[in-house]
Amino acid sequence: FQQRRQASQCSSVNNIEEDIRALQLDSSAEGGKVVPNENGGEPEEPAAPDNMEEDLRDESHAASHMEEDAESQTVHSEPKAAVEVKEQTTSASELVEDDVEKNKKRHLNVVFIGHVDAGKSTIGGQILYLSGQVDERTIQKYEKEAKDKSRESWYMAYIMDTNEEERAKGKTVEVGRAHFETETTRYTILDAPGHKSYVPNMISGASQADIGVLVISARKGEFETGYERGGQTREHVQLAKTLGVSKLLVVVNKMDDSTVNWSKERYDEIESKMVPFLRSSGYNVKKDIQFLPISGLYGTNLQTRMSKTVCPWWDGQCLFEVLDVIDVPLRDPKAPFRMPIIDKFKDMGTVVMGKVESGSVREGSNLLIMPNKVQVKVVALYCDEDRCRSAAPGENLRVRVSGIEEEDILSGFVLSSVEKPIAAVYEFVAQLHILELLENAIFTAGYKAILHIHAVVEECEIIELMQQIDPKTRKPMKKKVLFVKNGAVVICRIQVTNMICIEKFSEFQQLGRFTLRTEGKTVAIGKVTELGA
């Protein structure tokens, strides 16, 4: 009797389980019709029924309660853990989208070069004002400050020249740095100093640039001073070409001056004198050079084209339009990572600054600081003051790294990929073009100068003149060479006092071109052909 009773109980429990399973199937089918997934597509399979069956096996005696649970849980959304995962995924995808959105615009580094007082800082300040980076109240403050110093026309330059020494003398000393955007491009302005005493700083700025804006003053006497021998217009053009600034916009500034009054004759005179010089410096005038007249102080022909009432003979583009359509060579984001370090400081760890010359970097990447071969980890990346998760070539970055102290890093060190690090050498072979030696100087073995290559500034010595290049055939001459004069092209071996990071020019132009300077004068430009020990 007891056995029959147990059997009947078991069968009733089984029947109840079957009824409940049927109920689940019905309710899940209904839920499938009613509850589409987040993306509006086919509904996902409910996660609840499996849990439900486990509950049923544990608590088969409470059948009525389970029916209610089955219906309620099936209609409910996914379990809490799944919701949390989905939220995390969504936030991560949003971050990626933000990065992609930000990086949609191309990025260009623009260096402003030219003779002292040509108006470089004023143009930079005016660009920032026109693009909405500086408000009206700040401009009024600078205007009052400049008026108090009896320098009313300097107020726009105060946006770029931030320290008191620069404002008092009206001369840029350090390379000013600022950012602005147009609809298609993000720009970093590099405002280089024009005074000959600060040419090393100008070299530092130009070495980070993609394109250059050569500012020339149209005011009577000022163009001539900059263009004559010893003027910075000439030296800046030669340095820009050597440092890899492949495109140059020549802006003829101060066209509004009372000595010029938007005169076409003055503009044509400046262009006719500059074109042969630019050509002799290695620029293709048709492809790489563009001239345009502007007024930096009043912002004429910068953001919008000027009207015919101001300048009836000009029907070309304005500066912003020219910058937006200019073509620059693309860098390879998949190449080995290279970022010459131009500065370092402490800020919640060690932070290094520089421009990514090749390759890409992400937070969490392992890199090598050369030449001291210290492995570091990227903790955080900052681009244009904003934190970012990754960066492509051409970006100006601040990189927080772990694994090295700030005092163990020097300007000119290179943040490099671990797999293919940059070479570090004491000696190298180079092809040199002698520009203009100091009076009574002889260029021979034993000649000493200061080497500028990317962010490196290092003393060097010519230890061997190997061959002279024939200027006509461009091939090495057979006779042994002991010394050379101005204008000569020579292959020589160069030695530096401290180990430096460089590349062959044929493999990596930006890290393989250099200048030699001595006593404040550029004496030679060159390219690395072989790496020594």
Short mmCIF file of C-alpha atoms in Angstrom, two decimals:
data_model
loop_
_atom_site.label_atom_id
_atom_site.label_comp_id
_atom_site.label_asym_id
_atom_site.label_seq_id
_atom_site.Cartn_x
_atom_site.Cartn_y
_atom_site.Cartn_z
CA PHE A 1 0.00 0.00 0.00
CA GLN A 2 2.81 2.41 0.96
CA GLN A 3 4.69 1.61 -2.27
CA ARG A 4 1.59 2.40 -4.38
CA ARG A 5 1.14 5.63 -2.45
CA GLN A 6 4.79 6.70 -3.09
CA ALA A 7 4.49 5.82 -6.76
CA SER A 8 1.33 7.92 -7.10
CA GLN A 9 3.07 10.85 -5.37
CA CYS A 10 6.04 10.57 -7.75
CA SER A 11 3.80 10.49 -10.79
CA SER A 12 1.85 13.53 -9.54
CA VAL A 13 5.13 15.43 -9.03
CA ASN A 14 6.22 14.46 -12.54
CA ASN A 15 2.91 15.64 -13.92
CA ILE A 16 3.29 18.96 -12.12
CA GLU A 17 6.83 19.36 -13.57
CA GLU A 18 5.56 18.66 -17.09
CA ASP A 19 2.73 21.19 -16.66
CA ILE A 20 5.17 23.84 -15.47
CA ARG A 21 7.57 23.18 -18.39
CA ALA A 22 4.67 23.66 -20.76
CA LEU A 23 3.80 26.91 -19.01
CA GLN A 24 7.44 28.09 -19.40
CA LEU A 25 7.50 27.37 -23.08
CA ASP A 26 4.23 29.24 -23.58
CA SER A 27 5.36 32.24 -21.59
CA SER A 28 8.78 32.39 -23.31
CA ALA A 29 7.08 32.26 -26.70
CA GLU A 30 4.82 35.13 -25.66
CA GLY A 31 7.81 37.03 -24.25
CA GLY A 32 9.62 36.53 -27.58
CA LYS A 33 6.82 38.36 -29.34
CA VAL A 34 6.56 41.19 -26.86
CA VAL A 35 10.17 41.91 -25.79
CA PRO A 36 12.59 42.62 -28.65
CA ASN A 37 16.28 43.01 -27.79
CA GLU A 38 18.06 46.40 -27.36
CA ASN A 39 19.03 46.64 -31.00
CA GLY A 40 15.47 46.17 -32.20
CA GLY A 41 16.34 42.85 -33.87
CA GLU A 42 15.45 39.21 -33.06
CA PRO A 43 14.83 38.64 -29.34
CA GLU A 44 17.56 36.95 -27.36
CA GLU A 45 16.84 33.58 -25.67
CA PRO A 46 15.75 34.21 -22.09
CA ALA A 47 18.36 33.32 -19.51
CA ALA A 48 15.72 32.60 -16.82
CA PRO A 49 14.30 29.13 -17.73
CA ASP A 50 17.52 27.22 -16.88
CA ASN A 51 17.58 28.80 -13.45
CA MET A 52 13.89 28.05 -13.17
CA GLU A 53 14.31 24.35 -13.79
CA GLU A 54 16.96 24.16 -11.08
CA ASP A 55 14.54 25.87 -8.69
CA LEU A 56 11.83 23.40 -9.65
CA ARG A 57 14.01 20.40 -8.93
CA ASP A 58 14.87 21.83 -5.51
CA GLU A 59 11.33 22.87 -4.62
CA SER A 60 8.91 20.58 -6.44
CA HIS A 61 6.37 20.69 -3.58
CA ALA A 62 5.64 24.43 -4.13
CA ALA A 63 4.26 24.14 -7.64
CA SER A 64 1.88 27.08 -7.56
CA HIS A 65 4.62 29.51 -6.44
CA MET A 66 6.87 28.29 -9.21
CA GLU A 67 4.28 28.99 -11.86
CA GLU A 68 4.23 32.64 -10.78
CA ASP A 69 8.06 32.76 -10.69
CA ALA A 70 8.27 31.25 -14.15
CA GLU A 71 6.01 33.89 -15.68
CA SER A 72 7.53 36.83 -13.84
CA GLN A 73 11.18 35.88 -14.46
CA THR A 74 10.60 35.18 -18.12
CA VAL A 75 9.11 38.61 -18.70
CA HIS A 76 11.92 40.25 -16.70
CA SER A 77 15.05 41.52 -18.46
CA GLU A 78 18.38 39.72 -18.37
CA PRO A 79 20.13 38.91 -15.07
CA LYS A 80 21.96 41.70 -13.21
CA ALA A 81 25.46 40.43 -14.10
CA ALA A 82 24.57 40.44 -17.80
CA VAL A 83 23.24 44.01 -17.51
CA GLU A 84 26.50 45.14 -15.85
CA VAL A 85 28.58 43.53 -18.59
CA LYS A 86 26.41 45.18 -21.25
CA GLU A 87 26.82 48.59 -19.55
CA GLN A 88 30.60 48.16 -19.45
CA THR A 89 30.65 47.17 -23.13
CA THR A 90 28.50 50.16 -24.04
CA SER A 91 30.72 52.60 -22.15
CA ALA A 92 33.85 51.09 -23.74
CA SER A 93 32.33 51.35 -27.21
CA GLU A 94 31.34 54.95 -26.49
CA LEU A 95 34.97 55.70 -25.56
CA VAL A 96 36.16 54.10 -28.77
CA GLU A 97 33.59 56.11 -30.73
CA ASP A 98 34.77 59.30 -29.00
CA ASP A 99 38.36 58.48 -29.96
CA VAL A 100 37.34 57.73 -33.54
CA GLU A 101 35.27 60.93 -33.71
CA LYS A 102 38.19 62.99 -32.43
CA ASN A 103 40.66 61.34 -34.76
CA LYS A 104 38.46 61.72 -37.85
CA LYS A 105 40.05 65.11 -38.44
CA ARG A 106 43.60 65.06 -39.70
CA HIS A 107 46.23 66.72 -37.53
CA LEU A 108 48.88 69.17 -38.77
CA ASN A 109 51.76 70.91 -37.00
CA VAL A 110 52.30 74.41 -38.44
CA VAL A 111 55.46 76.35 -37.60
CA PHE A 112 55.54 80.15 -38.06
CA ILE A 113 59.03 81.26 -39.10
CA GLY A 114 60.62 84.46 -40.40
CA HIS A 115 62.72 87.48 -39.46
CA VAL A 116 62.29 89.17 -36.08
CA ASP A 117 59.32 91.62 -35.99
CA ALA A 118 57.70 90.17 -39.14
CA GLY A 119 54.50 89.58 -37.13
CA LYS A 120 54.57 85.83 -36.42
CA SER A 121 53.16 85.98 -32.87
CA THR A 122 50.52 88.55 -33.89
CA ILE A 123 49.27 86.25 -36.68
CA GLY A 124 49.26 83.27 -34.27
CA GLY A 125 47.25 85.27 -31.73
CA GLN A 126 44.81 86.51 -34.38
CA ILE A 127 44.23 82.94 -35.62
CA LEU A 128 43.41 81.80 -32.07
CA TYR A 129 41.03 84.73 -31.62
CA LEU A 130 39.26 84.16 -34.96
CA SER A 131 38.87 80.43 -34.29
CA GLY A 132 37.27 81.10 -30.90
CA GLN A 133 40.15 79.95 -28.67
CA VAL A 134 40.43 83.37 -26.95
CA ASP A 135 37.48 85.40 -25.67
CA GLU A 136 36.79 89.13 -26.10
CA ARG A 137 37.48 89.90 -22.44
CA THR A 138 41.03 88.49 -22.62
CA ILE A 139 41.69 90.54 -25.76
CA GLN A 140 40.54 93.71 -23.99
CA LYS A 141 42.87 92.90 -21.08
CA TYR A 142 45.86 92.43 -23.44
CA GLU A 143 44.92 95.61 -25.33
CA LYS A 144 45.05 97.62 -22.10
CA GLU A 145 48.33 95.97 -21.06
CA ALA A 146 49.95 96.79 -24.42
CA LYS A 147 48.63 100.37 -24.32
CA ASP A 148 50.13 100.86 -20.85
CA LYS A 149 53.51 99.88 -22.31
CA SER A 150 52.98 102.24 -25.31
CA ARG A 151 52.93 99.20 -27.61
CA GLU A 152 49.33 99.26 -28.85
CA SER A 153 49.99 97.02 -31.86
CA TRP A 154 51.51 94.21 -29.75
CA TYR A 155 48.33 93.11 -27.99
CA MET A 156 47.57 90.17 -30.33
CA ALA A 157 51.13 88.84 -29.87
CA TYR A 158 50.49 88.61 -26.10
CA ILE A 159 48.23 85.60 -26.77
CA MET A 160 51.27 83.63 -27.97
CA ASP A 161 54.05 85.40 -26.01
CA THR A 162 53.10 84.53 -22.47
CA ASN A 163 56.10 85.44 -20.29
CA GLU A 164 57.05 88.94 -19.16
CA GLU A 165 60.46 89.00 -20.88
CA GLU A 166 58.83 88.30 -24.26
CA ARG A 167 56.13 90.92 -23.72
CA ALA A 168 58.52 93.60 -22.48
CA LYS A 169 60.94 93.23 -25.42
CA GLY A 170 58.35 92.24 -28.03
CA LYS A 171 60.54 89.25 -28.96
CA THR A 172 59.57 85.58 -28.86
CA VAL A 173 62.17 83.49 -27.01
CA GLU A 174 60.63 80.04 -26.48
CA VAL A 175 58.59 78.18 -29.10
CA GLY A 176 54.96 79.14 -28.39
CA ARG A 177 52.46 76.30 -28.71
CA ALA A 178 48.69 76.51 -29.20
CA HIS A 179 45.83 74.58 -30.81
CA PHE A 180 42.89 75.43 -33.05
CA GLU A 181 40.50 73.57 -35.34
CA THR A 182 38.71 74.09 -38.63
CA GLU A 183 35.93 71.86 -39.98
CA THR A 184 38.40 69.39 -41.50
CA THR A 185 41.67 69.69 -39.57
CA ARG A 186 43.14 70.02 -36.07
CA TYR A 187 46.18 72.30 -35.97
CA THR A 188 49.04 72.79 -33.55
CA ILE A 189 50.64 76.24 -33.96
CA LEU A 190 54.38 76.41 -33.26
CA ASP A 191 55.43 80.06 -32.95
CA ALA A 192 59.20 80.06 -33.54
CA PRO A 193 61.44 82.92 -32.35
CA GLY A 194 62.79 85.14 -35.16
CA HIS A 195 65.82 86.62 -33.41
CA LYS A 196 69.18 85.11 -34.42
CA SER A 197 70.11 84.55 -30.75
CA TYR A 198 67.27 82.03 -30.43
CA VAL A 199 67.79 80.00 -33.63
CA PRO A 200 68.35 76.76 -31.61
CA ASN A 201 64.80 77.19 -30.24
CA MET A 202 63.53 77.82 -33.78
CA ILE A 203 65.20 74.55 -34.89
CA SER A 204 63.43 72.71 -32.07
CA GLY A 205 60.06 74.10 -33.27
CA ALA A 206 60.64 73.47 -36.98
CA SER A 207 61.76 69.88 -36.36
CA GLN A 208 58.24 69.11 -35.08
CA ALA A 209 56.41 70.76 -37.99
CA ASP A 210 54.63 69.27 -41.03
CA ILE A 211 54.23 72.59 -42.86
CA GLY A 212 55.72 76.05 -42.45
CA VAL A 213 54.31 79.55 -42.70
CA LEU A 214 57.09 81.96 -43.67
CA VAL A 215 56.04 85.42 -42.48
CA ILE A 216 57.53 88.35 -44.42
CA SER A 217 56.95 92.00 -43.54
CA ALA A 218 55.94 94.13 -46.51
CA ARG A 219 56.78 97.34 -44.61
CA LYS A 220 59.44 99.38 -46.38
CA GLY A 221 62.88 98.46 -45.10
CA GLU A 222 61.75 95.47 -43.01
CA PHE A 223 61.62 92.95 -45.87
CA GLU A 224 65.04 94.08 -47.05
CA THR A 225 66.58 93.67 -43.55
CA GLY A 226 65.26 90.12 -43.23
CA TYR A 227 66.24 89.12 -46.76
CA GLU A 228 69.78 90.50 -46.83
CA ARG A 229 72.75 88.30 -45.89
CA GLY A 230 72.61 87.66 -42.16
CA GLY A 231 68.81 88.20 -42.10
CA GLN A 232 66.74 85.46 -40.51
CA THR A 233 64.40 85.09 -43.52
CA ARG A 234 67.20 83.34 -45.42
CA GLU A 235 68.47 81.18 -42.54
CA HIS A 236 64.95 80.14 -41.50
CA VAL A 237 64.09 78.98 -45.03
CA GLN A 238 67.25 76.89 -45.29
CA LEU A 239 66.73 75.39 -41.84
CA ALA A 240 63.06 74.64 -42.53
CA LYS A 241 63.97 72.70 -45.67
CA THR A 242 66.72 70.80 -43.84
CA LEU A 243 64.42 69.98 -40.94
CA GLY A 244 61.82 68.38 -43.21
CA VAL A 245 59.26 71.18 -43.63
CA SER A 246 58.22 70.11 -47.13
CA LYS A 247 55.51 72.73 -47.79
CA LEU A 248 55.86 76.46 -47.21
CA LEU A 249 53.18 79.16 -47.24
CA VAL A 250 54.79 82.56 -47.77
CA VAL A 251 52.50 85.15 -46.17
CA VAL A 252 53.30 88.77 -46.97
CA ASN A 253 52.22 90.50 -43.76
CA LYS A 254 51.65 94.18 -42.86
CA MET A 255 50.08 94.89 -46.27
CA ASP A 256 47.86 97.41 -44.44
CA ASP A 257 50.90 99.50 -43.42
CA SER A 258 50.95 103.13 -44.55
CA THR A 259 54.14 102.48 -46.59
CA VAL A 260 52.39 99.68 -48.53
CA ASN A 261 48.58 100.24 -48.64
CA TRP A 262 47.93 96.85 -50.27
CA SER A 263 50.20 97.74 -53.18
CA LYS A 264 50.43 95.04 -55.86
CA GLU A 265 53.83 96.41 -56.94
CA ARG A 266 55.30 95.82 -53.45
CA TYR A 267 53.77 92.31 -53.25
CA ASP A 268 55.14 91.40 -56.71
CA GLU A 269 58.57 92.79 -55.82
CA ILE A 270 58.77 90.58 -52.71
CA GLU A 271 57.57 87.50 -54.63
CA SER A 272 60.07 88.07 -57.47
CA LYS A 273 62.96 88.25 -54.98
CA MET A 274 61.87 85.29 -52.88
CA VAL A 275 61.13 82.77 -55.68
CA PRO A 276 64.76 82.32 -56.88
CA PHE A 277 65.99 82.03 -53.29
CA LEU A 278 63.33 79.44 -52.38
CA ARG A 279 64.24 77.47 -55.50
CA SER A 280 67.94 77.53 -54.59
CA SER A 281 67.06 76.28 -51.08
CA GLY A 282 65.60 73.10 -52.59
CA TYR A 283 61.87 73.91 -52.77
CA ASN A 284 59.77 73.14 -55.84
CA VAL A 285 58.17 76.59 -56.21
CA LYS A 286 55.19 75.35 -58.26
CA LYS A 287 54.26 72.43 -55.98
CA ASP A 288 55.51 73.32 -52.50
CA ILE A 289 55.23 77.12 -52.26
CA GLN A 290 52.21 79.41 -52.12
CA PHE A 291 52.19 83.20 -51.64
CA LEU A 292 49.33 85.25 -50.16
CA PRO A 293 48.94 88.81 -48.78
CA ILE A 294 47.53 89.34 -45.28
CA SER A 295 47.25 91.74 -42.38
CA GLY A 296 47.95 89.92 -39.10
CA LEU A 297 47.01 92.86 -36.88
CA TYR A 298 43.50 93.23 -38.37
CA GLY A 299 43.02 89.56 -39.36
CA THR A 300 42.51 90.42 -43.02
CA ASN A 301 42.59 87.39 -45.37
CA LEU A 302 43.13 84.94 -42.50
CA GLN A 303 39.79 83.21 -41.81
CA THR A 304 37.70 84.72 -44.63
CA ARG A 305 38.60 86.07 -48.05
CA MET A 306 39.06 89.82 -48.13
CA SER A 307 36.73 92.00 -50.16
CA LYS A 308 37.70 93.79 -53.35
CA THR A 309 37.30 97.12 -51.56
CA VAL A 310 40.32 96.24 -49.38
CA CYS A 311 42.50 94.66 -52.07
CA PRO A 312 41.04 94.87 -55.61
CA TRP A 313 43.78 92.82 -57.31
CA TRP A 314 43.67 89.68 -55.06
CA ASP A 315 41.18 86.93 -55.92
CA GLY A 316 42.93 83.97 -54.28
CA GLN A 317 42.18 81.98 -51.12
CA CYS A 318 42.55 83.05 -47.50
CA LEU A 319 45.03 81.42 -45.07
CA PHE A 320 42.54 78.99 -43.46
CA GLU A 321 41.40 77.74 -46.89
CA VAL A 322 44.98 77.17 -48.05
CA LEU A 323 45.86 75.29 -44.84
CA ASP A 324 42.79 73.04 -45.11
CA VAL A 325 43.57 71.84 -48.64
CA ILE A 326 47.35 71.52 -48.34
CA ASP A 327 48.68 67.99 -48.93
CA VAL A 328 51.29 66.49 -46.64
CA PRO A 329 52.95 63.06 -46.90
CA LEU A 330 51.21 60.42 -44.78
CA ARG A 331 53.18 58.64 -42.04
CA ASP A 332 52.90 54.91 -41.44
CA PRO A 333 50.86 54.08 -38.29
CA LYS A 334 52.09 50.45 -38.44
CA ALA A 335 55.81 51.31 -38.59
CA PRO A 336 58.07 50.87 -35.51
CA PHE A 337 57.20 53.48 -32.87
CA ARG A 338 59.45 56.56 -32.67
CA MET A 339 58.91 59.67 -30.52
CA PRO A 340 61.91 61.98 -29.90
CA ILE A 341 61.59 63.49 -26.42
CA ILE A 342 61.70 67.31 -26.43
CA ASP A 343 60.89 67.84 -22.74
CA LYS A 344 60.20 65.94 -19.51
CA PHE A 345 58.71 66.78 -16.10
CA LYS A 346 57.10 65.23 -13.02
CA ASP A 347 53.31 65.10 -12.72
CA MET A 348 51.99 62.11 -10.74
CA GLY A 349 54.93 60.20 -12.24
CA THR A 350 57.35 60.77 -15.10
CA VAL A 351 55.90 62.62 -18.12
CA VAL A 352 57.69 63.03 -21.47
CA MET A 353 56.68 65.29 -24.36
CA GLY A 354 57.26 64.93 -28.08
CA LYS A 355 55.84 64.37 -31.53
CA VAL A 356 55.10 60.86 -32.79
CA GLU A 357 57.24 60.49 -35.92
CA SER A 358 56.09 56.98 -36.77
CA GLY A 359 54.02 54.10 -35.46
CA SER A 360 51.13 54.18 -32.99
CA VAL A 361 50.88 53.99 -29.22
CA ARG A 362 48.16 52.98 -26.74
CA GLU A 363 47.71 53.13 -22.98
CA GLY A 364 49.36 50.02 -21.52
CA SER A 365 51.97 49.71 -24.32
CA ASN A 366 55.50 48.61 -23.38
CA LEU A 367 58.17 50.84 -24.93
CA LEU A 368 61.91 51.41 -24.71
CA ILE A 369 63.65 54.70 -23.86
CA MET A 370 66.84 54.89 -25.93
CA PRO A 371 69.83 55.22 -25.72
CA ASN A 372 69.74 54.04 -22.08
CA LYS A 373 67.62 50.96 -23.00
CA VAL A 374 65.13 51.28 -20.14
CA GLN A 375 61.82 49.48 -20.64
CA VAL A 376 58.80 51.59 -19.63
CA LYS A 377 55.03 51.18 -19.60
CA VAL A 378 52.63 53.83 -20.93
CA VAL A 379 50.34 54.79 -18.05
CA ALA A 380 48.47 57.68 -19.72
CA LEU A 381 48.43 59.63 -22.99
CA TYR A 382 47.50 63.30 -23.41
CA CYS A 383 46.93 64.90 -26.81
CA ASP A 384 46.20 68.67 -27.05
CA GLU A 385 45.67 68.75 -23.26
CA ASP A 386 42.96 66.01 -23.47
CA ARG A 387 43.47 62.45 -22.30
CA CYS A 388 43.27 59.86 -25.09
CA ARG A 389 43.54 56.08 -25.29
CA SER A 390 45.72 55.87 -28.41
CA ALA A 391 47.67 58.14 -30.76
CA ALA A 392 48.75 58.00 -34.40
CA PRO A 393 51.79 59.52 -36.19
CA GLY A 394 52.03 63.32 -36.26
CA GLU A 395 50.37 63.84 -32.86
CA ASN A 396 52.02 65.98 -30.18
CA LEU A 397 51.83 63.95 -27.00
CA ARG A 398 52.47 64.05 -23.31
CA VAL A 399 53.10 60.47 -22.21
CA ARG A 400 53.09 59.42 -18.56
CA VAL A 401 55.39 56.41 -18.16
CA SER A 402 56.33 54.08 -15.31
CA GLY A 403 59.69 52.35 -14.90
CA ILE A 404 62.04 55.36 -15.11
CA GLU A 405 62.78 58.49 -13.11
CA GLU A 406 62.47 61.95 -14.69
CA GLU A 407 66.14 62.81 -13.96
CA ASP A 408 67.30 59.79 -16.04
CA ILE A 409 65.79 61.28 -19.25
CA LEU A 410 67.33 63.99 -21.46
CA SER A 411 65.99 65.93 -24.44
CA GLY A 412 66.90 64.00 -27.56
CA PHE A 413 66.25 60.58 -26.04
CA VAL A 414 63.75 58.58 -28.11
CA LEU A 415 60.69 56.61 -26.99
CA SER A 416 60.93 53.56 -29.21
CA SER A 417 59.23 50.21 -29.88
CA VAL A 418 60.71 47.24 -27.99
CA GLU A 419 60.63 44.93 -31.04
CA LYS A 420 62.64 47.25 -33.29
CA PRO A 421 64.43 49.91 -31.22
CA ILE A 422 66.18 52.93 -32.72
CA ALA A 423 69.98 52.75 -33.16
CA ALA A 424 72.21 54.51 -30.61
CA VAL A 425 75.68 55.52 -31.86
CA TYR A 426 78.82 57.56 -31.14
CA GLU A 427 79.83 57.74 -34.80
CA PHE A 428 78.11 57.94 -38.17
CA VAL A 429 78.84 58.66 -41.82
CA ALA A 430 77.00 61.58 -43.43
CA GLN A 431 76.70 63.54 -46.65
CA LEU A 432 77.27 67.21 -45.82
CA HIS A 433 76.53 70.34 -47.84
CA ILE A 434 78.73 73.22 -46.65
CA LEU A 435 76.69 76.46 -46.69
CA GLU A 436 78.85 79.23 -45.30
CA LEU A 437 81.83 78.79 -43.01
CA LEU A 438 82.98 81.46 -40.61
CA GLU A 439 85.74 83.73 -41.91
CA ASN A 440 89.19 82.08 -41.96
CA ALA A 441 87.67 78.70 -41.01
CA ILE A 442 88.76 75.56 -42.88
CA PHE A 443 86.47 72.55 -43.05
CA THR A 444 88.76 69.58 -42.50
CA ALA A 445 89.28 66.64 -40.14
CA GLY A 446 89.23 68.03 -36.59
CA TYR A 447 86.52 70.66 -37.35
CA LYS A 448 84.14 71.03 -34.38
CA ALA A 449 80.53 72.24 -34.36
CA ILE A 450 77.16 71.78 -32.67
CA LEU A 451 74.99 69.04 -34.19
CA HIS A 452 71.20 69.52 -34.30
CA ILE A 453 69.27 66.35 -35.26
CA HIS A 454 65.56 65.99 -34.26
CA ALA A 455 65.59 66.97 -30.55
CA VAL A 456 69.33 66.27 -30.08
CA VAL A 457 71.78 69.15 -29.55
CA GLU A 458 75.26 67.69 -29.20
CA GLU A 459 78.90 68.69 -29.72
CA CYS A 460 80.50 66.87 -32.63
CA GLU A 461 83.82 66.59 -34.47
CA ILE A 462 84.59 65.73 -38.10
CA ILE A 463 87.08 62.88 -37.76
CA GLU A 464 87.53 62.02 -41.46
CA LEU A 465 86.73 63.53 -44.84
CA MET A 466 86.08 60.45 -46.96
CA GLN A 467 85.06 61.70 -50.43
CA GLN A 468 83.99 64.89 -52.14
CA ILE A 469 80.90 64.79 -54.40
CA ASP A 470 81.21 66.28 -57.89
CA PRO A 471 78.45 68.96 -58.14
CA LYS A 472 77.90 68.25 -61.86
CA THR A 473 77.75 64.44 -61.91
CA ARG A 474 76.68 64.08 -58.24
CA LYS A 475 79.11 61.16 -57.95
CA PRO A 476 82.14 60.79 -55.62
CA MET A 477 85.39 62.22 -56.95
CA LYS A 478 88.44 59.93 -57.06
CA LYS A 479 91.05 62.27 -55.62
CA LYS A 480 91.60 62.25 -51.86
CA VAL A 481 90.13 65.26 -50.10
CA LEU A 482 91.86 67.07 -47.21
CA PHE A 483 89.66 70.16 -46.87
CA VAL A 484 86.63 71.75 -48.58
CA LYS A 485 85.23 75.28 -49.08
CA ASN A 486 81.78 76.88 -49.09
CA GLY A 487 79.28 75.17 -51.38
CA ALA A 488 81.08 71.80 -51.37
CA VAL A 489 79.29 68.50 -50.83
CA VAL A 490 81.36 65.97 -48.93
CA ILE A 491 80.98 62.52 -47.36
CA CYS A 492 82.55 62.47 -43.92
CA ARG A 493 82.67 60.57 -40.65
CA ILE A 494 81.31 62.44 -37.62
CA GLN A 495 81.85 61.64 -33.95
CA VAL A 496 79.78 62.89 -30.99
CA THR A 497 80.75 63.12 -27.32
CA ASN A 498 77.61 61.38 -25.98
CA MET A 499 75.64 58.52 -27.52
CA ILE A 500 72.76 59.73 -29.73
CA CYS A 501 69.72 58.07 -31.34
CA ILE A 502 69.52 58.48 -35.12
CA GLU A 503 68.37 56.64 -38.26
CA LYS A 504 69.64 56.46 -41.84
CA PHE A 505 68.08 59.19 -43.98
CA SER A 506 67.14 56.60 -46.63
CA GLU A 507 65.07 54.65 -44.07
CA PHE A 508 63.72 57.45 -41.90
CA GLN A 509 64.11 61.01 -43.17
CA GLN A 510 62.87 62.82 -40.07
CA LEU A 511 65.45 61.18 -37.81
CA GLY A 512 68.26 61.19 -40.38
CA ARG A 513 68.63 64.88 -41.38
CA PHE A 514 70.66 67.39 -39.40
CA THR A 515 72.35 70.80 -39.29
CA LEU A 516 75.78 71.87 -38.05
CA ARG A 517 76.04 75.27 -36.34
CA THR A 518 78.90 77.17 -34.80
CA GLU A 519 79.02 80.56 -33.07
CA GLY A 520 75.35 81.22 -33.77
CA LYS A 521 75.57 80.47 -37.48
CA THR A 522 74.41 77.50 -39.59
CA VAL A 523 77.50 76.25 -41.44
CA ALA A 524 76.29 72.98 -42.99
CA ILE A 525 73.28 70.75 -43.56
CA GLY A 526 73.45 67.00 -43.98
CA LYS A 527 71.90 63.55 -43.97
CA VAL A 528 72.97 60.33 -42.25
CA THR A 529 74.09 57.66 -44.75
CA GLU A 530 75.58 54.99 -42.47
CA LEU A 531 75.42 54.24 -38.75
CA GLY A 532 78.75 53.62 -37.01
CA ALA A 533 79.68 52.03 -33.71
#
